[in-house]
Short mmCIF file of C-alpha atoms in Angstrom, two decimals:
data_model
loop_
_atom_site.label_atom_id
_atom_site.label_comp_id
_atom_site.label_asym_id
_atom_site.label_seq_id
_atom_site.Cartn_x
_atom_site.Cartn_y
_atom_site.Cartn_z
CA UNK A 69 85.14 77.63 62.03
CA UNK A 70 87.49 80.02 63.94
CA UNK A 71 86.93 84.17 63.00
CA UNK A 72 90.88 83.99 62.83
CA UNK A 73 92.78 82.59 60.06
CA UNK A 74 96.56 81.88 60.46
CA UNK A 75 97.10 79.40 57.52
CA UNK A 76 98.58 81.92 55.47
CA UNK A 77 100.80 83.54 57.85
CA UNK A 78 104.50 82.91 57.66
CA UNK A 79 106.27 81.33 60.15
CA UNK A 80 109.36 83.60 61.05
CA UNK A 81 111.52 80.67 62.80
CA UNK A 82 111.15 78.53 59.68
CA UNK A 83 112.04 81.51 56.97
CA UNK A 84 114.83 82.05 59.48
CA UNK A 85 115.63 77.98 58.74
CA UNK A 86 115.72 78.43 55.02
CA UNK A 87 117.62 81.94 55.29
CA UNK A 88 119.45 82.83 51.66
CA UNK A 89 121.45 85.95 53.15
CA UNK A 90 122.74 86.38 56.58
CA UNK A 91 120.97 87.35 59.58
CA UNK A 92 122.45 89.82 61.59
CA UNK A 93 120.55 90.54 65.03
CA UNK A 94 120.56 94.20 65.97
CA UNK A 95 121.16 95.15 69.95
CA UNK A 96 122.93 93.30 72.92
CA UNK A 97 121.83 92.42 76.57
CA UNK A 98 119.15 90.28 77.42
CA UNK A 99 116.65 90.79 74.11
CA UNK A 100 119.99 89.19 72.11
CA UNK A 101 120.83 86.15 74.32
CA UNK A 102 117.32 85.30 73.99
CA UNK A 103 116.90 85.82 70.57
CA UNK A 104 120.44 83.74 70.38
CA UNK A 105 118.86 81.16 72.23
CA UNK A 106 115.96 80.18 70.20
CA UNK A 107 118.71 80.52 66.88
CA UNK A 108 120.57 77.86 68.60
CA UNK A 109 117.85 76.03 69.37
CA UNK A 110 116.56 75.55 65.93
CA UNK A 111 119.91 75.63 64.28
CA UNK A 112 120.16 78.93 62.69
CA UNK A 113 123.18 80.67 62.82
CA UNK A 114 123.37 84.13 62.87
CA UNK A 115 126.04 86.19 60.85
CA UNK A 116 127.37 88.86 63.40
CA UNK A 117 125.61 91.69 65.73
CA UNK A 118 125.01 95.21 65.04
CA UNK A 119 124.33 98.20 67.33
CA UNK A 120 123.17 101.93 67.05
CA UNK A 121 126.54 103.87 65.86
CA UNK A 122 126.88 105.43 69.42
CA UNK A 123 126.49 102.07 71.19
CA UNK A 124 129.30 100.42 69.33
CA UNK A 125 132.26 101.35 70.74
CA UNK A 126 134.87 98.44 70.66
CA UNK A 127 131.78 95.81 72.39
CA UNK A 128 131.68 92.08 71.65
CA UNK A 129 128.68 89.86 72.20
CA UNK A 130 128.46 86.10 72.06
CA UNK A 131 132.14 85.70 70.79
CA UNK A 132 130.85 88.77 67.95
CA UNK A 133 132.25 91.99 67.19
CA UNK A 134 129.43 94.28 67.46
CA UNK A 135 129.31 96.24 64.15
CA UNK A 136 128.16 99.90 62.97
CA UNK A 137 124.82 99.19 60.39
CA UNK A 138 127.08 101.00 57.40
CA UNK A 139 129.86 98.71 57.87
CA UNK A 140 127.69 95.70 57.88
CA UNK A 141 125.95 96.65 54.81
CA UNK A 142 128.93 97.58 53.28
CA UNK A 143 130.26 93.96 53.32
CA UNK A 144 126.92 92.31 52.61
CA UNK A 145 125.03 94.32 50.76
CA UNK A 146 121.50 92.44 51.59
CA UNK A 147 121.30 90.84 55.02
CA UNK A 148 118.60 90.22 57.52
CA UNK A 149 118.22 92.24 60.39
CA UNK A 150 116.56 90.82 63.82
CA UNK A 151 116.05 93.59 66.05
CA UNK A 152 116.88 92.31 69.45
CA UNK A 153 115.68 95.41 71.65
CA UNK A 154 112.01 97.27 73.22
CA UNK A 155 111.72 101.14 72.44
CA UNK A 156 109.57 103.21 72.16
CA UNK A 157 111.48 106.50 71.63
CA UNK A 158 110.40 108.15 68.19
CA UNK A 159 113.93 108.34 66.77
CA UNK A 160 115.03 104.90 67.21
CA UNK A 161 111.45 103.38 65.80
CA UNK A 162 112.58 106.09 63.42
CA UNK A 163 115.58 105.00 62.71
CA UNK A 164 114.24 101.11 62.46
CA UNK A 165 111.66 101.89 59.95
CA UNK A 166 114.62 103.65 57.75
CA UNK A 167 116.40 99.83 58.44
CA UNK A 168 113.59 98.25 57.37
CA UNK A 169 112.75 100.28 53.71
CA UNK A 170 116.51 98.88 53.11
CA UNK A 171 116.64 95.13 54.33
CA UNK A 172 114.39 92.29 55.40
CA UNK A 173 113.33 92.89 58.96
CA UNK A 174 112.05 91.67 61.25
CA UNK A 175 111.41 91.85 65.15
CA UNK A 176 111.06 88.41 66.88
CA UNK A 177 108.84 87.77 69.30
CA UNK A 178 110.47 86.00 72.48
CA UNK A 179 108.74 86.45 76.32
CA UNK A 180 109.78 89.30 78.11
CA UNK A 181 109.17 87.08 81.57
CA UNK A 182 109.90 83.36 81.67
CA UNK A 183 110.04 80.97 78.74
CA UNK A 184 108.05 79.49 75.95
CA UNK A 185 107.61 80.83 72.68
CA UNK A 186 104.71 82.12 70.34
CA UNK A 187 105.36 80.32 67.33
CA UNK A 188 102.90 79.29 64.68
CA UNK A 189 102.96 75.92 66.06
CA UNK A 190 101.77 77.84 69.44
CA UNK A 191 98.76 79.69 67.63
CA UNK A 192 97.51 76.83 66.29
CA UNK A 193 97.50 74.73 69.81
CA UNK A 194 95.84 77.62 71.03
CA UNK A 195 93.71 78.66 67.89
CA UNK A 196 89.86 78.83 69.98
CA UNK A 197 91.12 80.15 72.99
CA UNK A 198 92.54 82.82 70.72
CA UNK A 199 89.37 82.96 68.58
CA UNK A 200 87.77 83.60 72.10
CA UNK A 201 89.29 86.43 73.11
CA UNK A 202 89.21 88.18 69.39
CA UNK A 203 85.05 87.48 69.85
CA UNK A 204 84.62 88.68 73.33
CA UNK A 205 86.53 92.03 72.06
CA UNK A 206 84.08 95.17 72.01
CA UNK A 207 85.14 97.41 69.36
CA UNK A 208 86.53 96.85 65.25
CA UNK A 209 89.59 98.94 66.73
CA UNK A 210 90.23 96.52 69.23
CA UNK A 211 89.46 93.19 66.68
CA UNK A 212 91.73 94.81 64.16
CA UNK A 213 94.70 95.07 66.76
CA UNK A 214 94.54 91.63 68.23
CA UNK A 215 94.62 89.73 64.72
CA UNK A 216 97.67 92.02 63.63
CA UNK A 217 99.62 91.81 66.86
CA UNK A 218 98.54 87.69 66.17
CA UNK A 219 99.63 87.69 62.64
CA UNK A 220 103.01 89.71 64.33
CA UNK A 221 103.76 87.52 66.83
CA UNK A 222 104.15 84.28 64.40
CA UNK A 223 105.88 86.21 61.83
CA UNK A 224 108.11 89.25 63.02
CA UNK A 225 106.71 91.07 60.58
CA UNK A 226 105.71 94.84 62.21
CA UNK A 227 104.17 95.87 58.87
CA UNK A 228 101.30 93.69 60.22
CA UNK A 229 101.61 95.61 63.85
CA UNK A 230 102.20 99.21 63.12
CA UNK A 231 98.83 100.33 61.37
CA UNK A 232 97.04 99.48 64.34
CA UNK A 233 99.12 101.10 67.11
CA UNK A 234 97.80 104.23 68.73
CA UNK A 235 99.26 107.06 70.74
CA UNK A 236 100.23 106.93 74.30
CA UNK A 237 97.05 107.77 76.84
CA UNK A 238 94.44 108.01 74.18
CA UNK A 239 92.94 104.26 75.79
CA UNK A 240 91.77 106.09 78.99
CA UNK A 241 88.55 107.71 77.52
CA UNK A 242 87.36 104.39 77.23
CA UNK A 243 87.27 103.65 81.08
CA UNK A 244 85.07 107.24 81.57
CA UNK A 245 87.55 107.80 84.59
CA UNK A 246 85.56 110.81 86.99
CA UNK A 247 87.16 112.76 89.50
CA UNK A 248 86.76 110.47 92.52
CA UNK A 249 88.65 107.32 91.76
CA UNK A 250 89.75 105.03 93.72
CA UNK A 251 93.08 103.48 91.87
CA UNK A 252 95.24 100.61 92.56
CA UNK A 253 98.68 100.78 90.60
CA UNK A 254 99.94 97.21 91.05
CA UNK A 255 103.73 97.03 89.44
CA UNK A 256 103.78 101.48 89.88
CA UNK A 257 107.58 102.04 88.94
CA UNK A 258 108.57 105.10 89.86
CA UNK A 259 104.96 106.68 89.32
CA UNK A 260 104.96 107.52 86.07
CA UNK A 261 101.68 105.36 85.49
CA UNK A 262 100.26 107.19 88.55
CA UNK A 263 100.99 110.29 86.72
CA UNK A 264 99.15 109.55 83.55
CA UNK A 265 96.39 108.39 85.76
CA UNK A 266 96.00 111.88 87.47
CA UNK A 267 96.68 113.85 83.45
CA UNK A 268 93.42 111.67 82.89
CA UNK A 269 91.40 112.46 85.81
CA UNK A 270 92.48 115.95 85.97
CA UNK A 271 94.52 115.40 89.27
CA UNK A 272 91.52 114.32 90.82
CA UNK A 273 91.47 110.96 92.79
CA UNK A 274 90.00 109.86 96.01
CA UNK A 275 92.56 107.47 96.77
CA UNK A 276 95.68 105.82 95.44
CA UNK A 277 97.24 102.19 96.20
CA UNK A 278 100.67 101.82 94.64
CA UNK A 279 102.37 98.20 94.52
CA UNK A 280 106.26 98.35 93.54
CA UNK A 281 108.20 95.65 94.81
CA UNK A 282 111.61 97.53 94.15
CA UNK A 283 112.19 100.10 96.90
CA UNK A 284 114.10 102.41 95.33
CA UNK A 285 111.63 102.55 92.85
CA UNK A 286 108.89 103.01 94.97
CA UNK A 287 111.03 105.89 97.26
CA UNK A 288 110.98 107.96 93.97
CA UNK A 289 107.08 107.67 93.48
CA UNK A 290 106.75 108.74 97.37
CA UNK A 291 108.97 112.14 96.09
CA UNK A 292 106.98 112.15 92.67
CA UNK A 293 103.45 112.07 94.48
CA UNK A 294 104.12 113.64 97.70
CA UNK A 295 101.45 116.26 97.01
CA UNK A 296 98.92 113.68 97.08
CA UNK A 297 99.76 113.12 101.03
CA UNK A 298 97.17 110.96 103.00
CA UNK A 299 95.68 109.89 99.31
CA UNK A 300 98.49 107.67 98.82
CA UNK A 301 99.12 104.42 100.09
CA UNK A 302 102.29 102.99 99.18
CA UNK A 303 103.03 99.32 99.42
CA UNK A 304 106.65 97.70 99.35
CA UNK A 305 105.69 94.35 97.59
CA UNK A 306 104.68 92.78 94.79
CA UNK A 307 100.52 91.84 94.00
CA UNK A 308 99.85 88.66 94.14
CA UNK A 309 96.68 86.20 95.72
CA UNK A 310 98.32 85.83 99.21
CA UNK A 311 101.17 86.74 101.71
CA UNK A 312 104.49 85.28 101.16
CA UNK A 313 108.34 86.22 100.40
CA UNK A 314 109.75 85.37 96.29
CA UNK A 315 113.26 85.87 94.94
CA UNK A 316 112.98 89.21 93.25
CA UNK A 317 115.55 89.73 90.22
CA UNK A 318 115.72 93.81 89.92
CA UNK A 319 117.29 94.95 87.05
CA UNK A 320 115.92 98.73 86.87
CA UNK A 321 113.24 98.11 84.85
CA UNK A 322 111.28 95.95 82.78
CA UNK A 323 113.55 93.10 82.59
CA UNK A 324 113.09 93.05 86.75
CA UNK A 325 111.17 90.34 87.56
CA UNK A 326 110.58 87.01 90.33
CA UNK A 327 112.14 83.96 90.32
CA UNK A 328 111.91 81.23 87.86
CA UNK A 329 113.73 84.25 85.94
CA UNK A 330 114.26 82.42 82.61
CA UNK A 331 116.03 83.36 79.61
CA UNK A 332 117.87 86.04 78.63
CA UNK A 333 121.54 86.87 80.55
CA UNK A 334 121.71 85.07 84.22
CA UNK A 335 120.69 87.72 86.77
CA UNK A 336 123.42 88.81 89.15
CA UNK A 337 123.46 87.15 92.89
CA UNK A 338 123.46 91.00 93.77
CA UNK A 339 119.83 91.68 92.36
CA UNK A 340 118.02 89.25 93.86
CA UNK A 341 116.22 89.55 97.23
CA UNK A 342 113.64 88.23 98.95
CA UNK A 343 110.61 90.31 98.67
CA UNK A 344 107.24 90.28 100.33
CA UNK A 345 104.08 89.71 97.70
CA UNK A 346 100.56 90.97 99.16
CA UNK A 347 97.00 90.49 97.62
CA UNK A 348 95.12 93.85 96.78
CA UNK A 349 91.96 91.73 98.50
CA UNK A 350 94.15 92.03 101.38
CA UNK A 351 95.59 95.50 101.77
CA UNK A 352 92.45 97.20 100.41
CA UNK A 353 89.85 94.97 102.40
CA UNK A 354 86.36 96.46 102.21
CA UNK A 355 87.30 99.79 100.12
CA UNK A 356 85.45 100.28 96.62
CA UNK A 357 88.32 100.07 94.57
CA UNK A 358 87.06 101.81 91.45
CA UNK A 359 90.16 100.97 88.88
CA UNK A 360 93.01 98.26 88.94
CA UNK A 361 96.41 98.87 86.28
CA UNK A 362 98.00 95.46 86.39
CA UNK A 363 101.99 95.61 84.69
CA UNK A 364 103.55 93.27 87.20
CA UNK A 365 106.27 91.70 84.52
CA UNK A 366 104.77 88.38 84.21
CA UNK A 367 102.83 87.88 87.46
CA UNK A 368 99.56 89.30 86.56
CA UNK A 369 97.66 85.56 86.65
CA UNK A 370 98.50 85.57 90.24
CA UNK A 371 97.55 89.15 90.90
CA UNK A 372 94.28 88.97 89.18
CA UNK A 373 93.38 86.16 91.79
CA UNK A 374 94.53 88.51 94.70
CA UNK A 375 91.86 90.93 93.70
CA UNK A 376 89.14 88.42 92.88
CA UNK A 377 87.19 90.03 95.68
CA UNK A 378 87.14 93.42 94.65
CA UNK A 379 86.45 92.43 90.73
CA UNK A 380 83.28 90.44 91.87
CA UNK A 381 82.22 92.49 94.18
CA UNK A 382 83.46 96.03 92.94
CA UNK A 383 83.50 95.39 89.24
CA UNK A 384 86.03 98.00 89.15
CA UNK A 385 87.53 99.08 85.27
CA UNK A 386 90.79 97.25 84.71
CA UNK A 387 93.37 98.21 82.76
CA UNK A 388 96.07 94.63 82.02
CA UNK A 389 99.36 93.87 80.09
CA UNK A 390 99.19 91.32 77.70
CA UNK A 391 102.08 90.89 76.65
CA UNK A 392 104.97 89.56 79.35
CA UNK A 393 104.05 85.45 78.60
CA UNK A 394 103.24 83.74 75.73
CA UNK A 395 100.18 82.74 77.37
CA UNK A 396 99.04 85.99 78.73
CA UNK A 397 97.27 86.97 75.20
CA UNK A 398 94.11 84.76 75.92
CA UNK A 399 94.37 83.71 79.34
CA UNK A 400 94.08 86.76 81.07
CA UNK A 401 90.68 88.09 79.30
CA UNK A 402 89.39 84.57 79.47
CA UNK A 403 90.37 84.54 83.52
CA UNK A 404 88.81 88.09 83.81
CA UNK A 405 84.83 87.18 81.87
CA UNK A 406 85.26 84.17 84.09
CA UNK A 407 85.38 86.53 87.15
CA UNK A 408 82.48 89.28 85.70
CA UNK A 409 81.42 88.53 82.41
CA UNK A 410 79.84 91.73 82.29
CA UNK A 411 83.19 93.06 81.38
CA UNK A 412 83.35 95.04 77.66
CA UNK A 413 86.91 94.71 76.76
CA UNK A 414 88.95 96.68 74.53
CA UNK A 415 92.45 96.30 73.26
CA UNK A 416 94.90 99.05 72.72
CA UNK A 417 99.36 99.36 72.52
CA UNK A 418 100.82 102.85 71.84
CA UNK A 419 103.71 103.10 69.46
CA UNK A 420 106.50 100.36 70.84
CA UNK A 421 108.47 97.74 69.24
CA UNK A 422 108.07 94.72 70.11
CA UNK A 423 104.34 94.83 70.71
CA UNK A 424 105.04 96.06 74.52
CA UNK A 425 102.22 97.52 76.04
CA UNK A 426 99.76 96.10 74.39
CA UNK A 427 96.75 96.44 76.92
CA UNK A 428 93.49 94.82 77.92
CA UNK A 429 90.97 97.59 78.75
CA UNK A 430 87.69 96.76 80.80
CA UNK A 431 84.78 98.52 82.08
#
């Protein structure tokens, strides 16, 4: 019998189906169309679009006036609200929660990278692999946050999220980082994960690989981190298991990604490029890489294989997104015991709606 038990848990898509009042979807951009597109795809219409007063301003979106909250509720009264949109700034989860004590909300689950969709149906195909993962998890923290962020994902429902979110950096005590790390950043931004790195190690670090495909991005980490001179190694490309050029969609952030880009609005022919990939294996070679961050917006799978090496030979603590497929939930910590099943493996997300961030801690 599996540990988890999703018979019970409501399917959001199908209350969505039998809707009494109408659904409004809160935000615009890419979270909307692809929201919008699973609607259409299962024949639920929605009602009209909302935005944050400030964002309103005269826009349209999918043939929709985009409305201020008062006036919607004004005219309806009761409505459901799908919040369409990733934040993690206090005062608009602030300002969602206040939403939420008012009207039935709810904030869908859709893949930040590619396509597919974690539906109950989903869950269900994929109930041991999921029971897997849950067992393999070290800690009741950890256990407590992947059935919720489960239970979330087929519902919408954050009530089932929220309790089990905890704050930004407090996951690094786990790892028992010391002062003479070795780190490999693969997807760095603009540094700012470098930079919680060094706030847990003190500043101390023996060396640092950063991985950013994006170049402007990665010029801003170089001005960020130019104290750390010779300790840095920058690399213009993406991780991956082996040499080669992709299409590159950048879009500024986490919506950036490679081709197939899938769902949500059509990139721009502007933003894409072709961009070199490199294996960590490769760049680092015979170095004792101590700890790997993986956030590379959908391509971890591949870039766990580039450092297959280092993880077998190295057993370095790892520190993975969850969250950018459907699939990534129990196929990454399944790929990673299969590689060192020595591994203990914790689970943590700070404060962030949707459950972004959610990360797979190993040491």
């Amino acid at each position: 019998m599996s540990p988890l038990d999703i018979t019970n848990v409501p399917s959001l898509w199908e209350r969505l189906q039998t809707a009494d009042k109408p659904i409004i979807l809160y935000g615009m951009g890419d979270g909307a169309q692809k929201v919008l597109n699973v609607m259409n795809e299962k024949n639920i219409s929605p009602a009209g679009f909302m935005a944050s007063d400030d964002f309103v301003r005269g826009h349209s979106f999918a043939g929709f006036e985009v409305r201020k909250y008062s006036d919607i509720k004004a005219q309806y009264g009761e409505f459901i609200v799908l919040v369409c949109f990733g934040t993690q700034r206090p005062e608009v989860l602030e300002n969602i929660h206040r939403i939420a004590a008012e009207q039935e909300l709810y904030v869908p689950d859709v893949p930040v990278i590619g396509g597919g969709l974690f539906d109950k149906e989903y869950a269900e195909e994929h109930i041991e692999e999921l029971s897997e993962v849950y067992g393999m998890l070290a800690d009741e923290q950890s256990r407590r946050l992947f059935e919720g962020w489960l239970y979330y994902r087929i519902s919408g429902d954050i009530r089932y999220l929220i309790p089990h979110q905890t704050e930004k950096g407090a996951a690094y005590p786990l790892l028992e980082l010391g002062e003479s790390e070795t780190y490999a950043d693969l997807g760095a931004f603009n540094g700012d994960t470098v930079e919680e790195f060094l706030t847990a190690t003190g500043g101390k670090v023996r060396r640092v690989y950063a991985f950013e495909p994006d170049r402007k991005s990665l010029e801003r980490l170089k001005k960020r981190h130019a104290a750390l001179e010779d300790k840095l190694v920058t690399i213009n490309a993406g991780a991956w298991d082996r040499e080669e050029e992709l299409p590159f969609v950048s879009k500024g952030g986490r919506n950036s990604g490679f081709i197939p880009f899938t769902g949500g609005l059509p990139p721009k022919a502007a933003s894409v490029k072709m961009t070199p990939m490199k294996s960590l294996d490769g760049v680092a070679g015979d170095d004792d890489v101590t700890v790997i961050k993986f956030d590379t917006e959908g391509c971890e799978d591949r870039a766990i294989d580039g450092c297959e090496q280092i993880i077998r030979r190295c057993k370095p603590k790892l520190i993975v997104s969850l969250y950018h497929r459907p699939e990534d939930m129990f196929a990454l910590p399944l790929k990673i015991k299969a590689l060192n099943p020595e591994y203990r493996m914790y689970l943590r997300e700070p404060p962030y709606l949707p459950a972004w961030d959610v990360e797979l801690y190993c040491k």
